[in-house]
Coordinates of C-alpha atoms in Angstrom, one line a residue:
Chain A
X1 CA -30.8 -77.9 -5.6
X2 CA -30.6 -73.9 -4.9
X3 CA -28.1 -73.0 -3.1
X4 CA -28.9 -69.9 -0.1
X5 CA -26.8 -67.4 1.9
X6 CA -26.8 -68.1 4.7
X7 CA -25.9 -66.3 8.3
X8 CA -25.2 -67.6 11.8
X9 CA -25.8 -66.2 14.9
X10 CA -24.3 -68.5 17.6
X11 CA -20.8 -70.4 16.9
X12 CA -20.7 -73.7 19.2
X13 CA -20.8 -76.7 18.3
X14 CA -24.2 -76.8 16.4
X15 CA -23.3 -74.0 14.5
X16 CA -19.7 -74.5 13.7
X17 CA -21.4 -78.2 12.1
X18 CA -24.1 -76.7 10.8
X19 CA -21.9 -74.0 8.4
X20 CA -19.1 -75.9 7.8
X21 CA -22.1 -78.9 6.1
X22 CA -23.7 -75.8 4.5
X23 CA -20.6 -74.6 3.1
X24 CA -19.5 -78.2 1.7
X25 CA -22.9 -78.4 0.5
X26 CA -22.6 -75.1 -2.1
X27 CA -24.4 -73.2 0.4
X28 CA -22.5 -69.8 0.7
X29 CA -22.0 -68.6 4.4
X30 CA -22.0 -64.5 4.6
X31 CA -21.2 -64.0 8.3
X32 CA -21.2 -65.5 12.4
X33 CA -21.9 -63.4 14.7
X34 CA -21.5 -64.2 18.9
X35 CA -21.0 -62.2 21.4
X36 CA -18.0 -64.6 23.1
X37 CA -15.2 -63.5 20.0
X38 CA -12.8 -66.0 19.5
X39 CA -15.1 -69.5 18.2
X40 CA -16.6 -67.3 15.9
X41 CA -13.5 -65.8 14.2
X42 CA -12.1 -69.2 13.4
X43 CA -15.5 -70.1 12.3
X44 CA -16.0 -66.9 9.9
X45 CA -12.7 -67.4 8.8
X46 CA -12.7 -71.0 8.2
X47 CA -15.5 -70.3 5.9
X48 CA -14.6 -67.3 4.0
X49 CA -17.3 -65.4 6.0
X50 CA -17.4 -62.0 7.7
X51 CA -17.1 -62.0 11.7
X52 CA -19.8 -59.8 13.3
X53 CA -19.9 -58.7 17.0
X54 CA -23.1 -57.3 16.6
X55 CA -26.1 -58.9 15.4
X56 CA -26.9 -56.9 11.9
X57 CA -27.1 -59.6 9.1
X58 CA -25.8 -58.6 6.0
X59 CA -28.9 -57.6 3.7
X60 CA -28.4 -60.8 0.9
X61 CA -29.0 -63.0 3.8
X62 CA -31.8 -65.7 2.6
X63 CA -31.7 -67.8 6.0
X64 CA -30.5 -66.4 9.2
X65 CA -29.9 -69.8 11.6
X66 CA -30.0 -68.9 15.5
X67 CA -27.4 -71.1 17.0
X68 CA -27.6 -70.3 20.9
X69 CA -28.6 -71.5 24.0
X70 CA -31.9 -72.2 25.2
X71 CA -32.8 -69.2 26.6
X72 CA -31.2 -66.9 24.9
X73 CA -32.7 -67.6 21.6
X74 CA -35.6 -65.3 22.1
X75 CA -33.6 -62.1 22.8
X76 CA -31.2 -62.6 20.0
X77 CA -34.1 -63.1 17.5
X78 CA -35.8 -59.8 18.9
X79 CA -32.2 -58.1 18.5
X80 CA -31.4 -59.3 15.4
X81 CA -31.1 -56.9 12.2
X82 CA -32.5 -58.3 8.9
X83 CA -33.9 -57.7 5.8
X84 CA -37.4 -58.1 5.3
X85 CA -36.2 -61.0 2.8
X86 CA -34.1 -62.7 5.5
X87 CA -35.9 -65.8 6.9
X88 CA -34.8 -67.0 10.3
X89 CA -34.5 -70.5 12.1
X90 CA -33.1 -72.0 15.2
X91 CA -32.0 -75.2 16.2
X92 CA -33.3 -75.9 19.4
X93 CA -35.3 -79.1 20.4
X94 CA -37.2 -77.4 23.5
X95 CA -37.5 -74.3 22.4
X96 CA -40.9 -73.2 20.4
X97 CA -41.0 -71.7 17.2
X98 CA -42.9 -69.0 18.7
X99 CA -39.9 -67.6 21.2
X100 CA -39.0 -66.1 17.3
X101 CA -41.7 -63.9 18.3
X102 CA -42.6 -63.6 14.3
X103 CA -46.0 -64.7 12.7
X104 CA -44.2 -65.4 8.9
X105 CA -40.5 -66.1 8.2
X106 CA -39.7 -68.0 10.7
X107 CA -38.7 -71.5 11.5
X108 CA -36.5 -74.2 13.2
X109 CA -34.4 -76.7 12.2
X110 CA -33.8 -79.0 14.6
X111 CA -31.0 -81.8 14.3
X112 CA -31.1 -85.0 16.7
X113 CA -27.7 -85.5 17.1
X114 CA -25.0 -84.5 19.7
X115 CA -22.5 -82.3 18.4
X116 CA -19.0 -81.9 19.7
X117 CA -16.2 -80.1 19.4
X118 CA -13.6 -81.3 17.3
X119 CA -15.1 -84.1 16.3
X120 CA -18.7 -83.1 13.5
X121 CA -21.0 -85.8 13.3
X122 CA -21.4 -87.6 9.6
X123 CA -24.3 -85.0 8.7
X124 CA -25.3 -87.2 5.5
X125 CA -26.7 -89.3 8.4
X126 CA -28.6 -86.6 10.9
X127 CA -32.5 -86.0 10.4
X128 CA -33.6 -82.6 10.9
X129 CA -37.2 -81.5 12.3
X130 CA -38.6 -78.7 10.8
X131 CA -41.4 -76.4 11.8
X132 CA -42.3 -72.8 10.8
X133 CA -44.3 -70.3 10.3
X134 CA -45.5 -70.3 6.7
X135 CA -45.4 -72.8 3.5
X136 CA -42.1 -70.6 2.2
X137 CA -40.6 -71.0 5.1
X138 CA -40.8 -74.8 5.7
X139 CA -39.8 -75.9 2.1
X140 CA -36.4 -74.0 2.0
X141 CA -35.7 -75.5 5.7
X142 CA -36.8 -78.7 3.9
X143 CA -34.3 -78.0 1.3
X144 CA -31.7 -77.1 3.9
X145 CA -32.4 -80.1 5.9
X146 CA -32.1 -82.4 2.7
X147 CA -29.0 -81.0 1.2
X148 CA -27.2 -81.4 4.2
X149 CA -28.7 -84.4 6.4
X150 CA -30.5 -87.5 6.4
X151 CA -34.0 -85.7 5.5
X152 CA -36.2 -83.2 6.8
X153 CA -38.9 -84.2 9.0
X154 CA -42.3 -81.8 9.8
X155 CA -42.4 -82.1 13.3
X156 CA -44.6 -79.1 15.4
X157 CA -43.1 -78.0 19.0
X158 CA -44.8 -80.0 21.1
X159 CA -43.6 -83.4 19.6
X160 CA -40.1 -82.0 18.9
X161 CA -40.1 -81.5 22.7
X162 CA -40.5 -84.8 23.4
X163 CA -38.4 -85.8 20.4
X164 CA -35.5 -83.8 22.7
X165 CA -36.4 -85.8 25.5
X166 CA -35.8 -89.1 23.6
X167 CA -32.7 -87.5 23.0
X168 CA -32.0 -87.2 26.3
X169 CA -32.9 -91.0 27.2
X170 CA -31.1 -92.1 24.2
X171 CA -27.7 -90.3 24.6
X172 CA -27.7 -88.7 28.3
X173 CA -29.2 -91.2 30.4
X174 CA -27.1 -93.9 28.7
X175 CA -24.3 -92.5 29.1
X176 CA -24.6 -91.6 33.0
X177 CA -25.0 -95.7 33.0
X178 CA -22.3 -96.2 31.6
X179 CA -20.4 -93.8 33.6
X180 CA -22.3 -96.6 36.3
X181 CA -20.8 -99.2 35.0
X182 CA -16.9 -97.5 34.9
X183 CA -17.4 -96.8 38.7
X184 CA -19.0 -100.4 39.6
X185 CA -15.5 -101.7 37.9
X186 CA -13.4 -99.1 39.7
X187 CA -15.3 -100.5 43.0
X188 CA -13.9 -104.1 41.7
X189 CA -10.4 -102.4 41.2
X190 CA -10.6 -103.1 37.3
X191 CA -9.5 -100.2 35.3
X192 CA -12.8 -99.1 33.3
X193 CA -11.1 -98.6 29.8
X194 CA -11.6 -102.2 30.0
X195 CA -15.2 -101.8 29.7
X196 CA -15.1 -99.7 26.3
X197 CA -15.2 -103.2 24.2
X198 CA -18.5 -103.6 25.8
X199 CA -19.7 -100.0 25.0
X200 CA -18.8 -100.7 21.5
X201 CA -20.4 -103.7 21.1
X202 CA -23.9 -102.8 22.9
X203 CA -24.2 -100.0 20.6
X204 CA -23.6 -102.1 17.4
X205 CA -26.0 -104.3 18.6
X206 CA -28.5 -102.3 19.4
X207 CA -28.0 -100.4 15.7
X208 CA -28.4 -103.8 14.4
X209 CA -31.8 -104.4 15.4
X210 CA -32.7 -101.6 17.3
X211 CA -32.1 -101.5 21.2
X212 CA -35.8 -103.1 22.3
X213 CA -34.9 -106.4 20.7
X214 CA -31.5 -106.6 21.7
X215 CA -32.4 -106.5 25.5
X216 CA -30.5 -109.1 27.6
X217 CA -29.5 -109.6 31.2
X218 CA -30.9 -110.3 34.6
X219 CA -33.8 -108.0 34.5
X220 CA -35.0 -109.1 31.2
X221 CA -34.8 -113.1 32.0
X222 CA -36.2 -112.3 35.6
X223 CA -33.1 -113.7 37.2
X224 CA -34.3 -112.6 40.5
X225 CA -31.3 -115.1 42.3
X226 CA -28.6 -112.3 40.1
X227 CA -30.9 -109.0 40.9
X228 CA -30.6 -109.9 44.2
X229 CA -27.1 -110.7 44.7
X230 CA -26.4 -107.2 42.5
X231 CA -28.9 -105.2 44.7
X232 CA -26.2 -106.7 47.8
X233 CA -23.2 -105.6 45.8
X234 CA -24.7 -101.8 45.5
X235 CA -25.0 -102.1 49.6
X236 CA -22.5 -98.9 49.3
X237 CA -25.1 -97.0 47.7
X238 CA -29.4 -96.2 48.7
X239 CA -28.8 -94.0 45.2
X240 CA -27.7 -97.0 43.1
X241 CA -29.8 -99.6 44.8
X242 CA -32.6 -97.5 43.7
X243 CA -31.6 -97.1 40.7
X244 CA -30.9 -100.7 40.2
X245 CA -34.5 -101.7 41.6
X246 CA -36.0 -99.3 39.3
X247 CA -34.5 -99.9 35.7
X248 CA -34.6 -103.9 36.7
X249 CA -38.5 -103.5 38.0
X250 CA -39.0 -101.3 34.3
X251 CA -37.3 -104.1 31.8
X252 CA -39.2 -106.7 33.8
X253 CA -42.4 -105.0 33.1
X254 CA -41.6 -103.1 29.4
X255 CA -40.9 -107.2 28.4
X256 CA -43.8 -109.2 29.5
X257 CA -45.8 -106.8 28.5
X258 CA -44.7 -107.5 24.9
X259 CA -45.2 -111.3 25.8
X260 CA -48.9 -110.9 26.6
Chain B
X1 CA 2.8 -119.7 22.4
X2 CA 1.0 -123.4 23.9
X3 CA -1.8 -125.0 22.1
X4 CA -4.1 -127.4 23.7
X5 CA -6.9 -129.8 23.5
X6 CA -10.0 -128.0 24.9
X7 CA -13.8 -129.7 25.2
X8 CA -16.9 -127.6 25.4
X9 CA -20.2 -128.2 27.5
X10 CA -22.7 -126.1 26.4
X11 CA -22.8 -124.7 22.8
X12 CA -25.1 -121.2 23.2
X13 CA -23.2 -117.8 21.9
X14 CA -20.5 -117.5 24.4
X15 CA -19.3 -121.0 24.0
X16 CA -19.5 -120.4 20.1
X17 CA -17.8 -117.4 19.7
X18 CA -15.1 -118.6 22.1
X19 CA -14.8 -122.0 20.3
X20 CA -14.5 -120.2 17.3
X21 CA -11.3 -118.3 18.7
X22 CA -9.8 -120.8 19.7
X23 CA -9.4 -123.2 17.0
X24 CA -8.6 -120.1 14.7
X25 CA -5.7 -119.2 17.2
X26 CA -4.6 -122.9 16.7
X27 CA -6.4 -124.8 19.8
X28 CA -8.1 -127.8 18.8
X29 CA -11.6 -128.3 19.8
X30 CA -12.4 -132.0 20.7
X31 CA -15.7 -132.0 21.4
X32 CA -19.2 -130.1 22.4
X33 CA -21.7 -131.7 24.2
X34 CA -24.9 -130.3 25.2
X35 CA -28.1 -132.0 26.0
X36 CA -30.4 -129.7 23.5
X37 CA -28.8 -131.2 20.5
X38 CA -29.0 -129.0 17.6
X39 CA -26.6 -126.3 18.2
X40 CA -24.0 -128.5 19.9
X41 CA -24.0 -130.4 16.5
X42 CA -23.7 -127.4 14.3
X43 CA -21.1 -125.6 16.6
X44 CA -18.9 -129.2 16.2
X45 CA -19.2 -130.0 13.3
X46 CA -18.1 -126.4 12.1
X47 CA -15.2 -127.0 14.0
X48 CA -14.0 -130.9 13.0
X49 CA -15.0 -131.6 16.6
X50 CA -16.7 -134.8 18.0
X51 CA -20.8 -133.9 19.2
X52 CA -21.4 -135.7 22.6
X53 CA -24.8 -135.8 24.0
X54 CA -23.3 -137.0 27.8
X55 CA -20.9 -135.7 29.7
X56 CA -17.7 -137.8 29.1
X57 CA -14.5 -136.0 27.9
X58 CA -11.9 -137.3 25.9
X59 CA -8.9 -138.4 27.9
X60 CA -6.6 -136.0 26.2
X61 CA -8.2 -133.0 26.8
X62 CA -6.2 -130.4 28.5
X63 CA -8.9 -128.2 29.4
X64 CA -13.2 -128.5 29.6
X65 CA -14.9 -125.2 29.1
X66 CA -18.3 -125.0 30.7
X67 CA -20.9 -122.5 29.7
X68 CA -23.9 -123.0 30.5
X69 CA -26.6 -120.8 32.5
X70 CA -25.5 -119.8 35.9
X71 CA -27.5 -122.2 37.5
X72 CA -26.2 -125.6 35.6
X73 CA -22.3 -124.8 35.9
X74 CA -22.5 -126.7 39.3
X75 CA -24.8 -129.8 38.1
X76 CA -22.5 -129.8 34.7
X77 CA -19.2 -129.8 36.9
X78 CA -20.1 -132.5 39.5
X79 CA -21.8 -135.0 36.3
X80 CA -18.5 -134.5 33.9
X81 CA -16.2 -137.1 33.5
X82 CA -13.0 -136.4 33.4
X83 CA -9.5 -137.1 33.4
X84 CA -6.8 -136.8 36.0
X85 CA -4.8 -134.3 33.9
X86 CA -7.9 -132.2 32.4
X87 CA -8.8 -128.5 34.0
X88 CA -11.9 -127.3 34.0
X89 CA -13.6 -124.0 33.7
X90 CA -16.8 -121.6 33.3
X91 CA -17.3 -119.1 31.8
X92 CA -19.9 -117.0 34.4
X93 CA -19.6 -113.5 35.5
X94 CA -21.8 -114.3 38.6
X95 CA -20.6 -117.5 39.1
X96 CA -18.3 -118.2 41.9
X97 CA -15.3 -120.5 41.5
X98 CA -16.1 -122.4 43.6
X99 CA -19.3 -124.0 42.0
X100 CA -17.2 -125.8 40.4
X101 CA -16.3 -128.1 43.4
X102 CA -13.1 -128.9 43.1
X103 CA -9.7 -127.2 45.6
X104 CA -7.8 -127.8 42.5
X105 CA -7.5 -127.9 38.4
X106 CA -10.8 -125.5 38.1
X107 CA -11.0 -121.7 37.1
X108 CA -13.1 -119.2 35.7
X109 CA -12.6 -117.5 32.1
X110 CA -15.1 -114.2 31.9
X111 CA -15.4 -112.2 29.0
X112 CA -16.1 -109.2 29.5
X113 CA -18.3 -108.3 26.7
X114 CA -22.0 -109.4 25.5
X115 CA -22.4 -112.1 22.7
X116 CA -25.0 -112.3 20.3
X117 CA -26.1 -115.3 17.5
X118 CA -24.6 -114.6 14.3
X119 CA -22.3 -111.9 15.1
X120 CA -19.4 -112.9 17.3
X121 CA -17.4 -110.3 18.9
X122 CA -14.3 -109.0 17.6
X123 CA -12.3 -111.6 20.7
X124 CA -9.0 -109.7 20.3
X125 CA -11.0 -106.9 21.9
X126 CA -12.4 -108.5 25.0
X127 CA -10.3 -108.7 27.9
X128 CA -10.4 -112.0 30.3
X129 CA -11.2 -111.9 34.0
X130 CA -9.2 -115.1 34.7
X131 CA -9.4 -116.7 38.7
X132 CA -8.3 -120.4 40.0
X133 CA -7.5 -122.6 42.6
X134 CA -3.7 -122.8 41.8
X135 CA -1.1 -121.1 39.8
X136 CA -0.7 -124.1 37.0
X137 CA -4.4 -123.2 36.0
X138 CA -4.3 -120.0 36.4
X139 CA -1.5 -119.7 34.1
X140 CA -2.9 -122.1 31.8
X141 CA -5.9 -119.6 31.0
X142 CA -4.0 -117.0 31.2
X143 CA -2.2 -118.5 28.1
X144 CA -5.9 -118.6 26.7
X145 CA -7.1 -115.2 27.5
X146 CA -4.0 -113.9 25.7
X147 CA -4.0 -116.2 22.7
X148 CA -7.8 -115.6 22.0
X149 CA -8.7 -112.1 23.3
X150 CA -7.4 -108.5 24.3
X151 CA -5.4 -110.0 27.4
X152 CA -6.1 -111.6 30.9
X153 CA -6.7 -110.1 33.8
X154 CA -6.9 -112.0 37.5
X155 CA -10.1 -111.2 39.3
X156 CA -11.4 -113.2 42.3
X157 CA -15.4 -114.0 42.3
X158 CA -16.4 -111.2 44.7
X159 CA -14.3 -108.7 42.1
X160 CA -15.5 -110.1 38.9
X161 CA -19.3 -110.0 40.7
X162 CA -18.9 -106.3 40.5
X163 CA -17.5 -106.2 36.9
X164 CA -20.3 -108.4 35.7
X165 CA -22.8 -105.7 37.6
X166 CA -20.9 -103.0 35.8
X167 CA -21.5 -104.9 32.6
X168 CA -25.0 -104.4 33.4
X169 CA -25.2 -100.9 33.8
X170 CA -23.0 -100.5 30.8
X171 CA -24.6 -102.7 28.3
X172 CA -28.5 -104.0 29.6
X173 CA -29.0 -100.5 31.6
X174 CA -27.8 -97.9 28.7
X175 CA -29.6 -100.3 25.9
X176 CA -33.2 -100.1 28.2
X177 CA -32.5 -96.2 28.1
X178 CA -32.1 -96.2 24.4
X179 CA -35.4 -98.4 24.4
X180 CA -37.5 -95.6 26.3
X181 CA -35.9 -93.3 23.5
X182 CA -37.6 -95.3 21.3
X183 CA -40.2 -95.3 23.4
X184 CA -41.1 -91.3 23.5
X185 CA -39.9 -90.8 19.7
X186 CA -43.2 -93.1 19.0
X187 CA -45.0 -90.8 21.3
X188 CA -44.1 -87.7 19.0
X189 CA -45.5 -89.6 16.4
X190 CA -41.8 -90.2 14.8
X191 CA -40.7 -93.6 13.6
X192 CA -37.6 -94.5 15.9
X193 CA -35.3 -95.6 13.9
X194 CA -34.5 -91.7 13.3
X195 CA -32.6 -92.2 16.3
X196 CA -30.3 -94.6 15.4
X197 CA -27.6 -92.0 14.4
X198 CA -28.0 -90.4 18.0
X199 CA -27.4 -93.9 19.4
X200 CA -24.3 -94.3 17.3
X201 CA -22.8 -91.0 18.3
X202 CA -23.3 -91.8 21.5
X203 CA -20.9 -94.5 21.7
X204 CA -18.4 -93.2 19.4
X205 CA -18.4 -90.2 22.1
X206 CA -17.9 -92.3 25.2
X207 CA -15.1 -94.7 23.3
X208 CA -13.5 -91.3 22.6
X209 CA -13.3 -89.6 25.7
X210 CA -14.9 -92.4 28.1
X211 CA -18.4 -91.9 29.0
X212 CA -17.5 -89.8 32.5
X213 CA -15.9 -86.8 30.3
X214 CA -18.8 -87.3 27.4
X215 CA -21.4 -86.2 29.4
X216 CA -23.7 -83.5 28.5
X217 CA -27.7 -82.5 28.5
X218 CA -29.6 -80.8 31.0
X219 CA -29.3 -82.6 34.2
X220 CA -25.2 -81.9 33.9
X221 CA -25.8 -78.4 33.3
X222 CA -28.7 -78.1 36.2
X223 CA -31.3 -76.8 33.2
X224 CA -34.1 -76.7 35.6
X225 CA -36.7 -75.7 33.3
X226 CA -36.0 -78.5 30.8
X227 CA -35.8 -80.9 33.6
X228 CA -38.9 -79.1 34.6
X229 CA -40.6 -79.4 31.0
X230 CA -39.7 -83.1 30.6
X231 CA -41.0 -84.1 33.6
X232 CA -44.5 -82.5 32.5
X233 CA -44.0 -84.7 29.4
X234 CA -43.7 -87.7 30.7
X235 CA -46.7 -87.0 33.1
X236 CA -48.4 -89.9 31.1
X237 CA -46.3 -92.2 33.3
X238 CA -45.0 -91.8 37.0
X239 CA -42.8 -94.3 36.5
X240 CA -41.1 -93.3 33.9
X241 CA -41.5 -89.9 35.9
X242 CA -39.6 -91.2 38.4
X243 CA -37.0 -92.7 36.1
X244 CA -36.1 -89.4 34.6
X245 CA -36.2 -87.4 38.0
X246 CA -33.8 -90.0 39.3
X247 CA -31.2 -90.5 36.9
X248 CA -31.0 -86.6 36.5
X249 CA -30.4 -85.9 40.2
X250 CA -28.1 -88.8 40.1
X251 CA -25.9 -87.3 37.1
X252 CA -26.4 -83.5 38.8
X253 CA -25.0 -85.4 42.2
X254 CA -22.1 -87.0 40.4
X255 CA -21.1 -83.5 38.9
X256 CA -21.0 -81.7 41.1
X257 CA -19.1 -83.6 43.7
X258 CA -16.5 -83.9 41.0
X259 CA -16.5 -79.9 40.6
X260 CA -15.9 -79.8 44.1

């Protein structure tokens, strides 16, 4: 495997994962640069690299990853300082390659996993989706993506927009029903950490045999007598009785469906 | 700690994996009856119980278990024969107590957790939602819910309702969103089960933290032009349109009033 310097711009979550899997990896990290000082001192440092405040990337660079948010990704990119050996990536899901505003040596390198602090994801087990700007390009992303995740994954920026917003189904709008379900047991004066055996479990199952097959429920067996008598106990709530009407009204119609 | 005699109608997954539980805390199981034969014969036999096709009850049995669909508890409790000295009880989140027809020796054991074929819980987890017509019961399943699972809790039918409607947001509600994951990685042209990690991470998050504080994504943070962008994507569907333009003002509400 060849091994790459490597430079960050950005030091959140992504990035601070990102370097310290790079770094265990072989991969040698030069320097992290952000604006905001103090997450990227104890990154640079926890890595042996140099801390930058301004966005010149030391001239070895081979990859220079653009960890930021959203929008800013297309200013730092036109700010940044590189060699004209230095490739650059970010790791956006809805942002395109384009907002690099280059037309060769340049990429992304998108992971689909949530990142938090304190607590780095197995990488061995995150794909990454790469896209970029030239055959060069893509293969040492590809490299990148393998020697630290699951895989690399070609993946241009229209689908790796909607790849994001499976994301967003997957991990954000499950989690808000959760966060349903802990108020629904509050309503019933049960203390919600009660619940978390159930969150547990419905996530094993559905890694078991993936989440369409392990579908149960009212909405799913078209126990209308249960939706009904559910849809009285959200009488607090036009929000949640929507809500409730909806996702039932959806399993009902994503399963029979499959049954015709 | 008591042990008892305990009968089972009905032999599907919850009766299983409570059956299960209780003979390896030290219960003994007499017997399993259940009109569709097959299971109830396995289930016994596994457990050095007697397989009954009616509804008669060995005379020493302390306490009958019934868990069957919603609809049958009150056919099942009304056709059982029993003793003078045997309790009876179901196992039904939406089930009111008193289906079971009886002003006293009946109560309701709910576990609160989802229960699949051929992977049983971890019972020591699950907390029990325990309610009956008088205190010798009550205790008496009490007893139970601690010698099986993570504890008991009393909960009256209009309270345990509610938890079983929060167990549907929590486990059938977060698993269709994961589905509809599924659903737009296919669109992107990616095979699903690239988001398995993503579903994994999610849970280990919300276990951490609970789901409430795990939230992130771009409804939290009121991105409106990736709420704006997704909604473009999904312009293949108004329903699902609508799904995603709900649940986002939904999680934007529930921040902010808790900023407030």
């Amino acid at each position: 495997m060849a091994l790459y310097n490597i430079s960050f711009i950005g030091a959140g979550n992504v990035a601070g994962s990102l370097a310290a899997g790079l770094a265990a990896a072989g991969h040698r990290i030069l320097s992290v640069a952000s604006r905001s000082g103090d997450s990227a001192r104890e990154l640079a440092s926890s890595l042996g690299a140099e801390w930058r405040r301004d966005l010149t990337v030391p001239a070895e660079c081979d990859l220079l990853i653009i960890s930021v948010s959203d929008t800013a990704v297309g200013t730092v990119a036109e700010n940044a300082v590189i060699s004209p050996g230095t490739l650059i990536a970010h790791t956006a899901g809805s942002v395109p390659l384009a907002a690099l505003g280059r037309s060769s040596g340049a990429g992304v390198l998108y992971p689909l996993q949530t990142f938090t602090k304190g607590f780095p994801p197995d990488l061995s087990q995150v794909p990454f989706f790469i896209e970029a700007t030239d055959s060069a390009t893509l293969n040492l992303l590809r490299e990148i993506g393998e020697s630290i995740g699951a895989g690399a994954w070609e993946c241009d920026t229209e689908n790796r927009k909607k790849l994001h917003l499976a994301a967003v189904f997957t991990n954000n709008f499950s989690n808000f029903m959760m966060t349903t379900g802990e108020t629904m047991a509050r309503e019933a004066g049960i203390d919600p950490v009660l619940l978390r055996p159930l969150i547990g479990e419905t996530a094993r199952k559905a890694l078991r045999t993936g989440p369409e097959a392990a579908q149960t429920g009212p909405a799913v067996r078209l126990d209308t007598g249960t939706l009904k008598s559910h849809i009285e106990l959200l009488s607090f709530s036009p929000q949640y009785q929507k809500l409730y009407r909806l996702v039932s009204k959806m399993i009902a119609g994503h399963y029979s469906k499959k049954k015709k």
